[in-house]
Amino acid sequence: MGHVITKRRIVEAWLAAIDYLEHHDGRYRNLVLEIDSADIVTPQDLKVIAEVDKALGNLGRTSVLTVAGTIFPQALYKRVGAGKLAEHFLQIMSTAKKRGTWGTYAMRLMRRPGREPNSVINPLEMLIGKLSRAASPAGKAVMSNYELGVMDAGDVEDDLALCDVPLYSPEHDAAMVRNQPCLMHLSFKLVGKGEVELTAIYRSHYYAERALGNLIGLRQLMNYVAEQAGVRAGRLACISTDANLDLFSWGKANQSTAALQAIRAAATAPDPAVPASAAVRAASAAPPLVVRRPAPTHTDA
């Protein structure tokens, strides 16, 4: 059976998942996180992210926001804008992608083989177009349809396959035993005509090394889609069909234990320089995350 964790914030949900996995032998099938207000990031949340980065640094692992960038290149988007995002990102990745690897999720979101021979499509751009049309006054606001995540390029190009982005690529991934993509499918749901929700499905999910960055990247992606489609970003859901508490990603047993203690302490530590009600927007975050102290009630980072 699955287990559902419902929280307001990303870091809050991630910490609850860490606790749950710790009490279930470090592994659980079908762990579901539902996050209602994923944009809200408290000063304590920023401290947690910093502590996770410190733990990941024990073994030279990728930082939280770098992981987020594999799903959506937020910093590049803020620099070049939506119109030039795909062009600039794919140009960068044409030389940055390691030989023999499948690349990043963001690459698959922006470039996939099309229906016609030797053609390519931009699934993310097409998805935004579908949402925009559905959310318009004359559009038909289809909330969802039935999906298996086995769509091909022809399905993605069809407006009837509304708001689904398959990330699994049979031609590239079916024969792989190691280093397969873990994020399998993204399903966007248009609620009424004013709000979009996102559900992400992971075949395998590493909560110490990747999950926190994944959740931030997913929220940044959903905010981008909502902004470009002219709707609000709503609830974020993440289904980990095989959730793993990989504390070894933070170092040896004594290092990972100390890291977990520091992370939990950061989550509850008071910040005398910032009111407890302070919040920042994860959607606008780009490395490094910085709390601007002068803000009396909230902070954007």
mmCIF file of C-alpha atoms in Angstrom:
data_model
loop_
_atom_site.group_PDB
_atom_site.id
_atom_site.type_symbol
_atom_site.label_atom_id
_atom_site.label_comp_id
_atom_site.label_asym_id
_atom_site.label_seq_id
_atom_site.Cartn_x
_atom_site.Cartn_y
_atom_site.Cartn_z
ATOM 1 C CA MET A 1 0.000 0.000 0.000
ATOM 2 C CA GLY A 2 1.055 3.581 -0.562
ATOM 3 C CA HIS A 3 1.403 6.382 1.948
ATOM 4 C CA VAL A 4 0.402 10.008 1.382
ATOM 5 C CA ILE A 5 2.160 12.955 3.036
ATOM 6 C CA THR A 6 0.339 16.287 2.684
ATOM 7 C CA LYS A 7 2.177 19.464 3.673
ATOM 8 C CA ARG A 8 2.195 23.151 2.761
ATOM 9 C CA ARG A 9 5.871 23.574 1.846
ATOM 10 C CA ILE A 10 8.485 21.632 -0.114
ATOM 11 C CA VAL A 11 11.062 21.360 2.657
ATOM 12 C CA GLU A 12 8.356 20.457 5.179
ATOM 13 C CA ALA A 13 7.133 17.600 2.944
ATOM 14 C CA TRP A 14 10.665 16.397 2.227
ATOM 15 C CA LEU A 15 11.519 16.268 5.948
ATOM 16 C CA ALA A 16 8.322 14.341 6.664
ATOM 17 C CA ALA A 17 9.266 11.852 3.940
ATOM 18 C CA ILE A 18 12.759 11.457 5.437
ATOM 19 C CA ASP A 19 11.175 10.701 8.828
ATOM 20 C CA TYR A 20 8.732 8.234 7.307
ATOM 21 C CA LEU A 21 11.430 6.384 5.383
ATOM 22 C CA GLU A 22 13.641 6.251 8.468
ATOM 23 C CA HIS A 23 10.847 4.415 10.301
ATOM 24 C CA HIS A 24 10.245 2.016 7.405
ATOM 25 C CA ASP A 25 13.694 0.511 6.912
ATOM 26 C CA GLY A 26 14.785 3.233 4.519
ATOM 27 C CA ARG A 27 12.658 2.117 1.586
ATOM 28 C CA TYR A 28 8.986 2.349 0.661
ATOM 29 C CA ARG A 29 6.885 1.745 -2.410
ATOM 30 C CA ASN A 30 4.441 4.390 -3.615
ATOM 31 C CA LEU A 31 5.305 7.260 -1.317
ATOM 32 C CA VAL A 32 3.176 10.249 -2.321
ATOM 33 C CA LEU A 33 3.935 13.860 -1.431
ATOM 34 C CA GLU A 34 1.208 16.480 -1.868
ATOM 35 C CA ILE A 35 2.401 20.062 -1.442
ATOM 36 C CA ASP A 36 -0.240 22.766 -1.314
ATOM 37 C CA SER A 37 1.848 25.963 -1.197
ATOM 38 C CA ALA A 38 5.146 24.927 -2.724
ATOM 39 C CA ASP A 39 6.248 28.517 -3.394
ATOM 40 C CA ILE A 40 6.583 29.263 0.316
ATOM 41 C CA VAL A 41 10.109 28.908 1.669
ATOM 42 C CA THR A 42 10.836 30.027 5.230
ATOM 43 C CA PRO A 43 14.233 31.163 6.538
ATOM 44 C CA GLN A 44 14.453 27.787 8.289
ATOM 45 C CA ASP A 45 13.870 26.071 4.953
ATOM 46 C CA LEU A 46 16.840 27.946 3.499
ATOM 47 C CA LYS A 47 18.952 26.733 6.394
ATOM 48 C CA VAL A 48 17.833 23.165 5.718
ATOM 49 C CA ILE A 49 18.828 23.487 2.060
ATOM 50 C CA ALA A 50 22.231 24.830 3.138
ATOM 51 C CA GLU A 51 22.719 21.899 5.519
ATOM 52 C CA VAL A 52 21.742 19.410 2.813
ATOM 53 C CA ASP A 53 24.266 21.026 0.477
ATOM 54 C CA LYS A 54 26.883 20.721 3.198
ATOM 55 C CA ALA A 55 26.058 17.024 3.631
ATOM 56 C CA LEU A 56 26.177 16.403 -0.111
ATOM 57 C CA GLY A 57 29.557 18.118 -0.172
ATOM 58 C CA ASN A 58 31.008 15.377 2.053
ATOM 59 C CA LEU A 59 31.293 13.197 -1.044
ATOM 60 C CA GLY A 60 31.352 15.904 -3.688
ATOM 61 C CA ARG A 61 27.715 15.320 -4.672
ATOM 62 C CA THR A 62 25.641 17.723 -6.749
ATOM 63 C CA SER A 63 24.075 20.646 -4.850
ATOM 64 C CA VAL A 64 20.316 20.972 -4.297
ATOM 65 C CA LEU A 65 19.800 23.788 -6.794
ATOM 66 C CA THR A 66 22.001 22.124 -9.396
ATOM 67 C CA VAL A 67 19.745 19.066 -9.159
ATOM 68 C CA ALA A 68 16.744 21.390 -9.546
ATOM 69 C CA GLY A 69 18.328 22.753 -12.712
ATOM 70 C CA THR A 70 18.295 19.314 -14.345
ATOM 71 C CA ILE A 71 14.487 19.615 -14.425
ATOM 72 C CA PHE A 72 14.217 23.300 -15.234
ATOM 73 C CA PRO A 73 17.072 25.787 -15.866
ATOM 74 C CA GLN A 74 15.660 28.551 -13.669
ATOM 75 C CA ALA A 75 18.757 30.755 -13.617
ATOM 76 C CA LEU A 76 19.059 30.670 -17.417
ATOM 77 C CA TYR A 77 15.358 31.471 -17.789
ATOM 78 C CA LYS A 78 15.729 34.529 -15.577
ATOM 79 C CA ARG A 79 18.666 35.644 -17.689
ATOM 80 C CA VAL A 80 17.424 35.104 -21.259
ATOM 81 C CA GLY A 81 13.618 34.923 -20.917
ATOM 82 C CA ALA A 82 11.124 32.409 -22.241
ATOM 83 C CA GLY A 83 11.538 33.225 -25.926
ATOM 84 C CA LYS A 84 15.196 32.235 -26.059
ATOM 85 C CA LEU A 85 15.237 29.635 -23.283
ATOM 86 C CA ALA A 86 15.174 26.436 -25.368
ATOM 87 C CA GLU A 87 17.648 27.748 -27.940
ATOM 88 C CA HIS A 88 20.198 28.848 -25.336
ATOM 89 C CA PHE A 89 19.752 25.815 -23.109
ATOM 90 C CA LEU A 90 20.086 23.250 -25.884
ATOM 91 C CA GLN A 91 23.113 25.085 -27.251
ATOM 92 C CA ILE A 92 24.768 24.959 -23.835
ATOM 93 C CA MET A 93 23.942 21.275 -23.376
ATOM 94 C CA SER A 94 25.265 20.358 -26.827
ATOM 95 C CA THR A 95 28.753 20.782 -25.391
ATOM 96 C CA ALA A 96 28.060 20.323 -21.651
ATOM 97 C CA LYS A 97 26.401 16.892 -21.872
ATOM 98 C CA LYS A 98 28.799 14.103 -21.057
ATOM 99 C CA ARG A 99 29.485 11.654 -23.862
ATOM 100 C CA GLY A 100 27.481 8.449 -23.500
ATOM 101 C CA THR A 101 24.894 9.915 -21.108
ATOM 102 C CA TRP A 102 21.227 10.597 -21.794
ATOM 103 C CA GLY A 103 21.437 14.240 -20.679
ATOM 104 C CA THR A 104 18.933 15.977 -18.397
ATOM 105 C CA TYR A 105 15.167 16.012 -18.000
ATOM 106 C CA ALA A 106 15.093 19.610 -19.194
ATOM 107 C CA MET A 107 16.658 18.484 -22.487
ATOM 108 C CA ARG A 108 13.872 15.952 -23.024
ATOM 109 C CA LEU A 109 11.273 18.561 -22.137
ATOM 110 C CA MET A 110 12.560 20.877 -24.837
ATOM 111 C CA ARG A 111 13.637 18.515 -27.605
ATOM 112 C CA ARG A 112 12.197 15.146 -28.672
ATOM 113 C CA PRO A 113 11.881 13.310 -32.004
ATOM 114 C CA GLY A 114 8.775 14.404 -33.910
ATOM 115 C CA ARG A 115 6.193 12.417 -35.822
ATOM 116 C CA GLU A 116 7.842 12.953 -39.191
ATOM 117 C CA PRO A 117 11.256 11.411 -39.989
ATOM 118 C CA ASN A 118 14.183 13.573 -38.854
ATOM 119 C CA SER A 119 11.842 16.118 -37.264
ATOM 120 C CA VAL A 120 12.037 17.413 -33.696
ATOM 121 C CA ILE A 121 9.467 18.938 -31.358
ATOM 122 C CA ASN A 122 9.539 21.012 -28.183
ATOM 123 C CA PRO A 123 7.086 19.211 -25.845
ATOM 124 C CA LEU A 124 7.275 21.947 -23.203
ATOM 125 C CA GLU A 125 6.360 24.673 -25.678
ATOM 126 C CA MET A 126 3.530 22.560 -27.076
ATOM 127 C CA LEU A 127 2.226 21.822 -23.587
ATOM 128 C CA ILE A 128 2.078 25.538 -22.793
ATOM 129 C CA GLY A 129 0.197 26.132 -26.032
ATOM 130 C CA LYS A 130 -2.372 23.477 -25.132
ATOM 131 C CA LEU A 131 -2.884 24.958 -21.676
ATOM 132 C CA SER A 132 -3.189 28.461 -23.087
ATOM 133 C CA ARG A 133 -5.844 27.371 -25.568
ATOM 134 C CA ALA A 134 -7.769 25.389 -22.966
ATOM 135 C CA ALA A 135 -7.655 28.244 -20.448
ATOM 136 C CA SER A 136 -8.816 30.875 -22.947
ATOM 137 C CA PRO A 137 -12.461 32.076 -22.871
ATOM 138 C CA ALA A 138 -13.249 30.060 -26.009
ATOM 139 C CA GLY A 139 -11.227 27.020 -24.972
ATOM 140 C CA LYS A 140 -12.494 23.705 -23.645
ATOM 141 C CA ALA A 141 -11.139 23.318 -20.118
ATOM 142 C CA VAL A 142 -10.390 19.580 -20.058
ATOM 143 C CA MET A 143 -8.995 18.812 -16.610
ATOM 144 C CA SER A 144 -7.435 15.426 -17.368
ATOM 145 C CA ASN A 145 -7.543 12.319 -19.455
ATOM 146 C CA TYR A 146 -6.501 8.703 -18.896
ATOM 147 C CA GLU A 147 -2.801 8.077 -19.251
ATOM 148 C CA LEU A 148 -0.163 5.380 -19.051
ATOM 149 C CA GLY A 149 2.916 7.412 -19.753
ATOM 150 C CA VAL A 150 3.707 5.423 -22.900
ATOM 151 C CA MET A 151 2.912 8.157 -25.413
ATOM 152 C CA ASP A 152 5.005 8.635 -28.518
ATOM 153 C CA ALA A 153 5.736 11.838 -30.395
ATOM 154 C CA GLY A 154 2.472 11.618 -32.326
ATOM 155 C CA ASP A 155 0.500 11.589 -29.092
ATOM 156 C CA VAL A 156 2.364 14.587 -27.724
ATOM 157 C CA GLU A 157 1.476 16.562 -30.855
ATOM 158 C CA ASP A 158 -2.239 15.776 -30.487
ATOM 159 C CA ASP A 159 -4.306 18.331 -28.555
ATOM 160 C CA LEU A 160 -6.482 15.510 -27.234
ATOM 161 C CA ALA A 161 -3.522 14.210 -25.228
ATOM 162 C CA LEU A 162 -3.817 17.288 -23.110
ATOM 163 C CA CYS A 163 -1.109 18.283 -20.675
ATOM 164 C CA ASP A 164 0.987 15.120 -20.399
ATOM 165 C CA VAL A 165 4.744 14.994 -20.914
ATOM 166 C CA PRO A 166 6.323 11.512 -20.977
ATOM 167 C CA LEU A 167 10.018 11.571 -20.101
ATOM 168 C CA TYR A 168 10.728 7.884 -20.591
ATOM 169 C CA SER A 169 12.218 7.275 -24.026
ATOM 170 C CA PRO A 170 11.797 3.627 -25.111
ATOM 171 C CA GLU A 171 14.328 3.869 -27.905
ATOM 172 C CA HIS A 172 17.028 5.132 -25.518
ATOM 173 C CA ASP A 173 16.052 3.771 -22.097
ATOM 174 C CA ALA A 174 14.548 0.307 -22.632
ATOM 175 C CA ALA A 175 17.893 -1.507 -22.845
ATOM 176 C CA MET A 176 19.530 0.429 -20.003
ATOM 177 C CA VAL A 177 20.204 -1.395 -16.736
ATOM 178 C CA ARG A 178 22.055 1.397 -14.960
ATOM 179 C CA ASN A 179 21.851 5.192 -15.032
ATOM 180 C CA GLN A 180 18.279 5.195 -16.285
ATOM 181 C CA PRO A 181 16.209 8.344 -15.846
ATOM 182 C CA CYS A 182 14.242 8.179 -12.592
ATOM 183 C CA LEU A 183 11.567 10.749 -13.497
ATOM 184 C CA MET A 184 9.174 8.925 -15.798
ATOM 185 C CA HIS A 185 6.179 11.170 -16.386
ATOM 186 C CA LEU A 186 4.765 14.636 -15.794
ATOM 187 C CA SER A 187 1.021 15.157 -15.755
ATOM 188 C CA PHE A 188 -0.363 18.717 -15.723
ATOM 189 C CA LYS A 189 -3.999 19.214 -14.764
ATOM 190 C CA LEU A 190 -5.978 22.354 -15.593
ATOM 191 C CA VAL A 191 -8.360 23.074 -12.705
ATOM 192 C CA GLY A 192 -11.223 25.152 -14.027
ATOM 193 C CA LYS A 193 -9.602 27.710 -16.292
ATOM 194 C CA GLY A 194 -7.404 29.438 -13.778
ATOM 195 C CA GLU A 195 -5.018 26.985 -12.129
ATOM 196 C CA VAL A 196 -2.623 24.238 -13.163
ATOM 197 C CA GLU A 197 -1.473 21.365 -10.964
ATOM 198 C CA LEU A 198 1.470 19.046 -11.578
ATOM 199 C CA THR A 199 1.940 15.385 -10.706
ATOM 200 C CA ALA A 200 5.388 13.836 -11.202
ATOM 201 C CA ILE A 201 5.984 10.075 -11.231
ATOM 202 C CA TYR A 202 9.373 8.601 -10.306
ATOM 203 C CA ARG A 203 10.266 4.953 -10.885
ATOM 204 C CA SER A 204 13.035 5.234 -8.270
ATOM 205 C CA HIS A 205 13.723 8.171 -5.994
ATOM 206 C CA TYR A 206 16.726 8.921 -3.774
ATOM 207 C CA TYR A 207 15.617 11.188 -0.959
ATOM 208 C CA ALA A 208 18.987 12.156 0.513
ATOM 209 C CA GLU A 209 20.797 12.919 -2.730
ATOM 210 C CA ARG A 210 18.088 14.051 -5.146
ATOM 211 C CA ALA A 211 14.525 14.461 -3.879
ATOM 212 C CA LEU A 212 14.781 17.947 -2.365
ATOM 213 C CA GLY A 213 16.348 19.364 -5.527
ATOM 214 C CA ASN A 214 13.840 17.458 -7.647
ATOM 215 C CA LEU A 215 10.908 19.023 -5.795
ATOM 216 C CA ILE A 216 12.311 22.529 -6.169
ATOM 217 C CA GLY A 217 12.935 21.931 -9.875
ATOM 218 C CA LEU A 218 9.415 20.610 -10.381
ATOM 219 C CA ARG A 219 7.926 23.673 -8.729
ATOM 220 C CA GLN A 220 10.050 25.985 -10.833
ATOM 221 C CA LEU A 221 8.927 24.103 -13.934
ATOM 222 C CA MET A 222 5.259 24.348 -12.937
ATOM 223 C CA ASN A 223 5.601 28.065 -12.216
ATOM 224 C CA TYR A 224 7.146 28.593 -15.644
ATOM 225 C CA VAL A 225 4.360 26.658 -17.378
ATOM 226 C CA ALA A 226 1.677 28.516 -15.413
ATOM 227 C CA GLU A 227 3.231 31.914 -16.096
ATOM 228 C CA GLN A 228 3.543 31.282 -19.836
ATOM 229 C CA ALA A 229 0.017 29.834 -20.065
ATOM 230 C CA GLY A 230 -1.510 32.715 -18.109
ATOM 231 C CA VAL A 231 -2.807 30.667 -15.173
ATOM 232 C CA ARG A 232 -1.903 30.182 -11.502
ATOM 233 C CA ALA A 233 0.410 27.448 -10.246
ATOM 234 C CA GLY A 234 -1.424 25.166 -7.820
ATOM 235 C CA ARG A 235 -0.704 21.938 -5.996
ATOM 236 C CA LEU A 236 2.422 19.877 -6.630
ATOM 237 C CA ALA A 237 2.267 16.103 -6.188
ATOM 238 C CA CYS A 238 5.165 13.660 -6.397
ATOM 239 C CA ILE A 239 4.715 9.891 -6.550
ATOM 240 C CA SER A 240 7.845 7.908 -5.718
ATOM 241 C CA THR A 241 7.079 4.329 -6.739
ATOM 242 C CA ASP A 242 10.317 3.224 -5.042
ATOM 243 C CA ALA A 243 11.472 5.732 -2.422
ATOM 244 C CA ASN A 244 14.939 5.221 -0.936
ATOM 245 C CA LEU A 245 16.592 6.845 2.065
ATOM 246 C CA ASP A 246 20.147 6.849 0.699
ATOM 247 C CA LEU A 247 21.953 8.358 3.690
ATOM 248 C CA PHE A 248 25.231 6.994 2.313
ATOM 249 C CA SER A 249 25.025 9.899 -0.155
ATOM 250 C CA TRP A 250 25.958 12.151 2.773
ATOM 251 C CA GLY A 251 29.053 10.181 3.754
ATOM 252 C CA LYS A 252 29.919 7.485 6.277
ATOM 253 C CA ALA A 253 27.531 6.515 9.067
ATOM 254 C CA ASN A 254 28.854 9.115 11.515
ATOM 255 C CA GLN A 255 28.768 11.836 8.832
ATOM 256 C CA SER A 256 25.231 11.058 7.678
ATOM 257 C CA THR A 257 23.961 10.845 11.278
ATOM 258 C CA ALA A 258 25.496 14.217 12.084
ATOM 259 C CA ALA A 259 24.121 15.686 8.850
ATOM 260 C CA LEU A 260 20.598 14.508 9.610
ATOM 261 C CA GLN A 261 20.801 15.972 13.107
ATOM 262 C CA ALA A 262 21.991 19.311 11.705
ATOM 263 C CA ILE A 263 19.220 19.322 9.094
ATOM 264 C CA ARG A 264 16.535 18.690 11.701
ATOM 265 C CA ALA A 265 17.996 21.336 13.985
ATOM 266 C CA ALA A 266 18.003 23.846 11.103
ATOM 267 C CA ALA A 267 14.329 23.131 10.454
ATOM 268 C CA THR A 268 13.332 24.234 13.951
ATOM 269 C CA ALA A 269 15.967 26.846 14.750
ATOM 270 C CA PRO A 270 14.642 30.376 15.410
ATOM 271 C CA ASP A 271 16.065 33.205 13.326
ATOM 272 C CA PRO A 272 16.201 36.383 15.424
ATOM 273 C CA ALA A 273 17.018 38.541 12.380
ATOM 274 C CA VAL A 274 13.967 37.447 10.397
ATOM 275 C CA PRO A 275 10.359 37.194 11.671
ATOM 276 C CA ALA A 276 9.050 33.643 11.957
ATOM 277 C CA SER A 277 6.409 34.468 9.373
ATOM 278 C CA ALA A 278 9.005 35.422 6.759
ATOM 279 C CA ALA A 279 8.756 33.638 3.424
ATOM 280 C CA VAL A 280 10.489 33.624 0.086
ATOM 281 C CA ARG A 281 9.376 32.420 -3.314
ATOM 282 C CA ALA A 282 11.042 29.237 -4.496
ATOM 283 C CA ALA A 283 9.896 30.023 -8.020
ATOM 284 C CA SER A 284 12.281 32.938 -8.352
ATOM 285 C CA ALA A 285 15.201 31.240 -6.636
ATOM 286 C CA ALA A 286 18.490 31.046 -8.478
ATOM 287 C CA PRO A 287 21.848 30.045 -6.968
ATOM 288 C CA PRO A 288 22.673 31.208 -4.412
ATOM 289 C CA LEU A 289 19.513 31.490 -2.325
ATOM 290 C CA VAL A 290 19.867 34.621 -0.218
ATOM 291 C CA VAL A 291 17.611 36.003 2.508
ATOM 292 C CA ARG A 292 17.431 39.781 2.266
ATOM 293 C CA ARG A 293 17.336 40.689 5.959
ATOM 294 C CA PRO A 294 15.728 44.163 5.712
ATOM 295 C CA ALA A 295 12.376 42.776 4.572
ATOM 296 C CA PRO A 296 10.050 43.081 7.599
ATOM 297 C CA THR A 297 7.458 40.489 6.629
ATOM 298 C CA HIS A 298 8.694 38.476 3.682
ATOM 299 C CA THR A 299 11.731 37.953 1.483
ATOM 300 C CA ASP A 300 12.158 37.114 -2.176
ATOM 301 C CA ALA A 301 15.178 35.018 -3.110
#
